[in-house]
Amino acid sequence: MDTDRTLLHKDEIVKIRNRHIGESCKLFFRSDPVKIIRALGQYMYDESGNEYLDCINNVAHVGHCHPAVVKAGTEQMSLLNTNSRFLHDNIVLLAQKLTETFPSPLSVCYFVNSGLSINYISYYTLLHINDNLTELIPANFEGVMSILGHFHV
């Protein structure tokens, strides 16, 4: 990352964002957005150096820029960065190691990168084990979201 480049003012970022990023990608604190420029551990920092405890992003378990995670990620990405649809030692060895800690009868791992991915897998797992999924969901249930037709295949 080039840390010496000129940084955009928040107003300019909002203007560019509104033009080039879809409306469904909501911005936190829209009336006065926070411009985060770096993060370390459990904290994020804005352009003025203010520190924020990060309770929003998906890094709470190890923090931002954890040296061990950065090192492992760098090593792996310099070797291979692909999805789980190809054979590779690491994914099966990790799954084996994880499932050894699971209670019986759990024995399978699904590696995903988002909440949508796990919803998709959950839905199709239910379809696989029950030919008529509608029997599992009450007619007046309002908590089901549509995941069909999205970019995950």
PDB file of C-alpha atoms in Angstrom, residues 36-122:
ATOM      1  CA  ILE A  36     -10.557   5.152   8.673  1.00  0.00           C
ATOM      2  CA  ILE A  37      -7.002   5.174   7.330  1.00  0.00           C
ATOM      3  CA  ARG A  38      -5.345   2.384   9.327  1.00  0.00           C
ATOM      4  CA  ALA A  39      -5.949  -0.222  12.002  1.00  0.00           C
ATOM      5  CA  LEU A  40      -3.969  -2.267  14.482  1.00  0.00           C
ATOM      6  CA  GLY A  41      -5.178  -4.837  16.963  1.00  0.00           C
ATOM      7  CA  GLN A  42      -8.684  -3.995  18.117  1.00  0.00           C
ATOM      8  CA  TYR A  43      -8.422  -0.328  17.129  1.00  0.00           C
ATOM      9  CA  MET A  44      -9.039   1.678  13.965  1.00  0.00           C
ATOM     10  CA  TYR A  45      -7.710   5.194  13.400  1.00  0.00           C
ATOM     11  CA  ASP A  46      -9.189   8.066  11.431  1.00  0.00           C
ATOM     12  CA  GLU A  47      -7.370  10.737   9.416  1.00  0.00           C
ATOM     13  CA  SER A  48      -7.030  12.919  12.534  1.00  0.00           C
ATOM     14  CA  GLY A  49      -5.475  10.134  14.604  1.00  0.00           C
ATOM     15  CA  ASN A  50      -8.592   9.454  16.693  1.00  0.00           C
ATOM     16  CA  GLU A  51      -8.720   5.895  17.987  1.00  0.00           C
ATOM     17  CA  TYR A  52     -11.892   3.765  17.708  1.00  0.00           C
ATOM     18  CA  LEU A  53     -12.509   0.400  19.324  1.00  0.00           C
ATOM     19  CA  ASP A  54     -13.600  -1.818  16.426  1.00  0.00           C
ATOM     20  CA  CYS A  55     -16.717  -3.742  17.387  1.00  0.00           C
ATOM     21  CA  ILE A  56     -18.114  -3.825  13.832  1.00  0.00           C
ATOM     22  CA  ASN A  57     -15.671  -5.586  11.519  1.00  0.00           C
ATOM     23  CA  ASN A  58     -15.058  -9.313  11.404  1.00  0.00           C
ATOM     24  CA  VAL A  59     -11.657  -9.160  13.073  1.00  0.00           C
ATOM     25  CA  ALA A  60     -12.603  -9.229  16.750  1.00  0.00           C
ATOM     26  CA  HIS A  61     -11.084 -12.671  17.259  1.00  0.00           C
ATOM     27  CA  VAL A  62      -7.501 -11.660  16.315  1.00  0.00           C
ATOM     28  CA  GLY A  63      -7.603  -7.930  15.654  1.00  0.00           C
ATOM     29  CA  HIS A  64      -6.429  -5.880  12.704  1.00  0.00           C
ATOM     30  CA  CYS A  65      -2.974  -6.550  11.278  1.00  0.00           C
ATOM     31  CA  HIS A  66      -2.122  -9.271  13.823  1.00  0.00           C
ATOM     32  CA  PRO A  67       1.517 -10.127  13.006  1.00  0.00           C
ATOM     33  CA  ALA A  68       0.959 -13.892  13.028  1.00  0.00           C
ATOM     34  CA  VAL A  69      -2.090 -13.594  10.732  1.00  0.00           C
ATOM     35  CA  VAL A  70      -0.317 -11.163   8.381  1.00  0.00           C
ATOM     36  CA  LYS A  71       2.707 -13.505   8.208  1.00  0.00           C
ATOM     37  CA  ALA A  72       0.605 -16.625   7.594  1.00  0.00           C
ATOM     38  CA  GLY A  73      -1.558 -14.839   5.003  1.00  0.00           C
ATOM     39  CA  THR A  74       1.483 -13.436   3.201  1.00  0.00           C
ATOM     40  CA  GLU A  75       3.158 -16.841   3.112  1.00  0.00           C
ATOM     41  CA  GLN A  76       0.042 -18.585   1.821  1.00  0.00           C
ATOM     42  CA  MET A  77      -0.829 -15.918  -0.761  1.00  0.00           C
ATOM     43  CA  SER A  78       2.737 -15.956  -2.087  1.00  0.00           C
ATOM     44  CA  LEU A  79       2.283 -19.685  -2.682  1.00  0.00           C
ATOM     45  CA  LEU A  80      -1.389 -20.027  -3.641  1.00  0.00           C
ATOM     46  CA  ASN A  81      -4.571 -17.970  -3.304  1.00  0.00           C
ATOM     47  CA  THR A  82      -7.572 -19.845  -4.680  1.00  0.00           C
ATOM     48  CA  ASN A  83     -10.917 -21.237  -3.615  1.00  0.00           C
ATOM     49  CA  SER A  84     -11.806 -24.543  -2.005  1.00  0.00           C
ATOM     50  CA  ARG A  85     -12.886 -26.221  -5.247  1.00  0.00           C
ATOM     51  CA  PHE A  86      -9.364 -27.419  -5.986  1.00  0.00           C
ATOM     52  CA  LEU A  87      -7.470 -30.060  -4.054  1.00  0.00           C
ATOM     53  CA  HIS A  88      -4.891 -28.702  -1.638  1.00  0.00           C
ATOM     54  CA  ASP A  89      -3.315 -30.115   1.524  1.00  0.00           C
ATOM     55  CA  ASN A  90      -4.053 -27.139   3.784  1.00  0.00           C
ATOM     56  CA  ILE A  91      -7.833 -27.146   3.555  1.00  0.00           C
ATOM     57  CA  VAL A  92      -8.243 -30.842   4.353  1.00  0.00           C
ATOM     58  CA  LEU A  93      -5.629 -30.784   7.112  1.00  0.00           C
ATOM     59  CA  LEU A  94      -7.338 -27.797   8.736  1.00  0.00           C
ATOM     60  CA  ALA A  95     -10.756 -29.458   8.417  1.00  0.00           C
ATOM     61  CA  GLN A  96      -9.366 -32.640   9.952  1.00  0.00           C
ATOM     62  CA  LYS A  97      -7.784 -30.721  12.835  1.00  0.00           C
ATOM     63  CA  LEU A  98     -10.986 -28.747  13.491  1.00  0.00           C
ATOM     64  CA  THR A  99     -13.328 -31.741  13.358  1.00  0.00           C
ATOM     65  CA  GLU A 100     -11.189 -33.561  15.923  1.00  0.00           C
ATOM     66  CA  THR A 101     -12.455 -30.966  18.412  1.00  0.00           C
ATOM     67  CA  PHE A 102     -16.136 -31.270  17.396  1.00  0.00           C
ATOM     68  CA  PRO A 103     -18.664 -33.218  19.431  1.00  0.00           C
ATOM     69  CA  SER A 104     -20.130 -36.293  17.779  1.00  0.00           C
ATOM     70  CA  PRO A 105     -21.845 -36.495  15.265  1.00  0.00           C
ATOM     71  CA  LEU A 106     -20.416 -33.268  13.786  1.00  0.00           C
ATOM     72  CA  SER A 107     -17.701 -34.144  11.302  1.00  0.00           C
ATOM     73  CA  VAL A 108     -17.861 -31.692   8.384  1.00  0.00           C
ATOM     74  CA  CYS A 109     -16.492 -28.172   7.811  1.00  0.00           C
ATOM     75  CA  TYR A 110     -17.719 -25.490   5.466  1.00  0.00           C
ATOM     76  CA  PHE A 111     -15.167 -22.754   4.825  1.00  0.00           C
ATOM     77  CA  VAL A 112     -16.892 -19.525   3.817  1.00  0.00           C
ATOM     78  CA  ASN A 113     -15.995 -15.870   3.533  1.00  0.00           C
ATOM     79  CA  SER A 114     -19.284 -14.165   4.362  1.00  0.00           C
ATOM     80  CA  GLY A 115     -22.619 -14.436   6.096  1.00  0.00           C
ATOM     81  CA  LEU A 116     -24.307 -14.746   2.721  1.00  0.00           C
ATOM     82  CA  SER A 117     -22.135 -17.744   1.898  1.00  0.00           C
ATOM     83  CA  ILE A 118     -23.138 -19.590   5.046  1.00  0.00           C
ATOM     84  CA  ASN A 119     -26.819 -18.744   4.467  1.00  0.00           C
ATOM     85  CA  TYR A 120     -26.515 -20.144   0.954  1.00  0.00           C
ATOM     86  CA  ILE A 121     -24.867 -23.352   2.191  1.00  0.00           C
ATOM     87  CA  SER A 122     -27.403 -23.711   5.007  1.00  0.00           C
TER      88      SER A 122
END
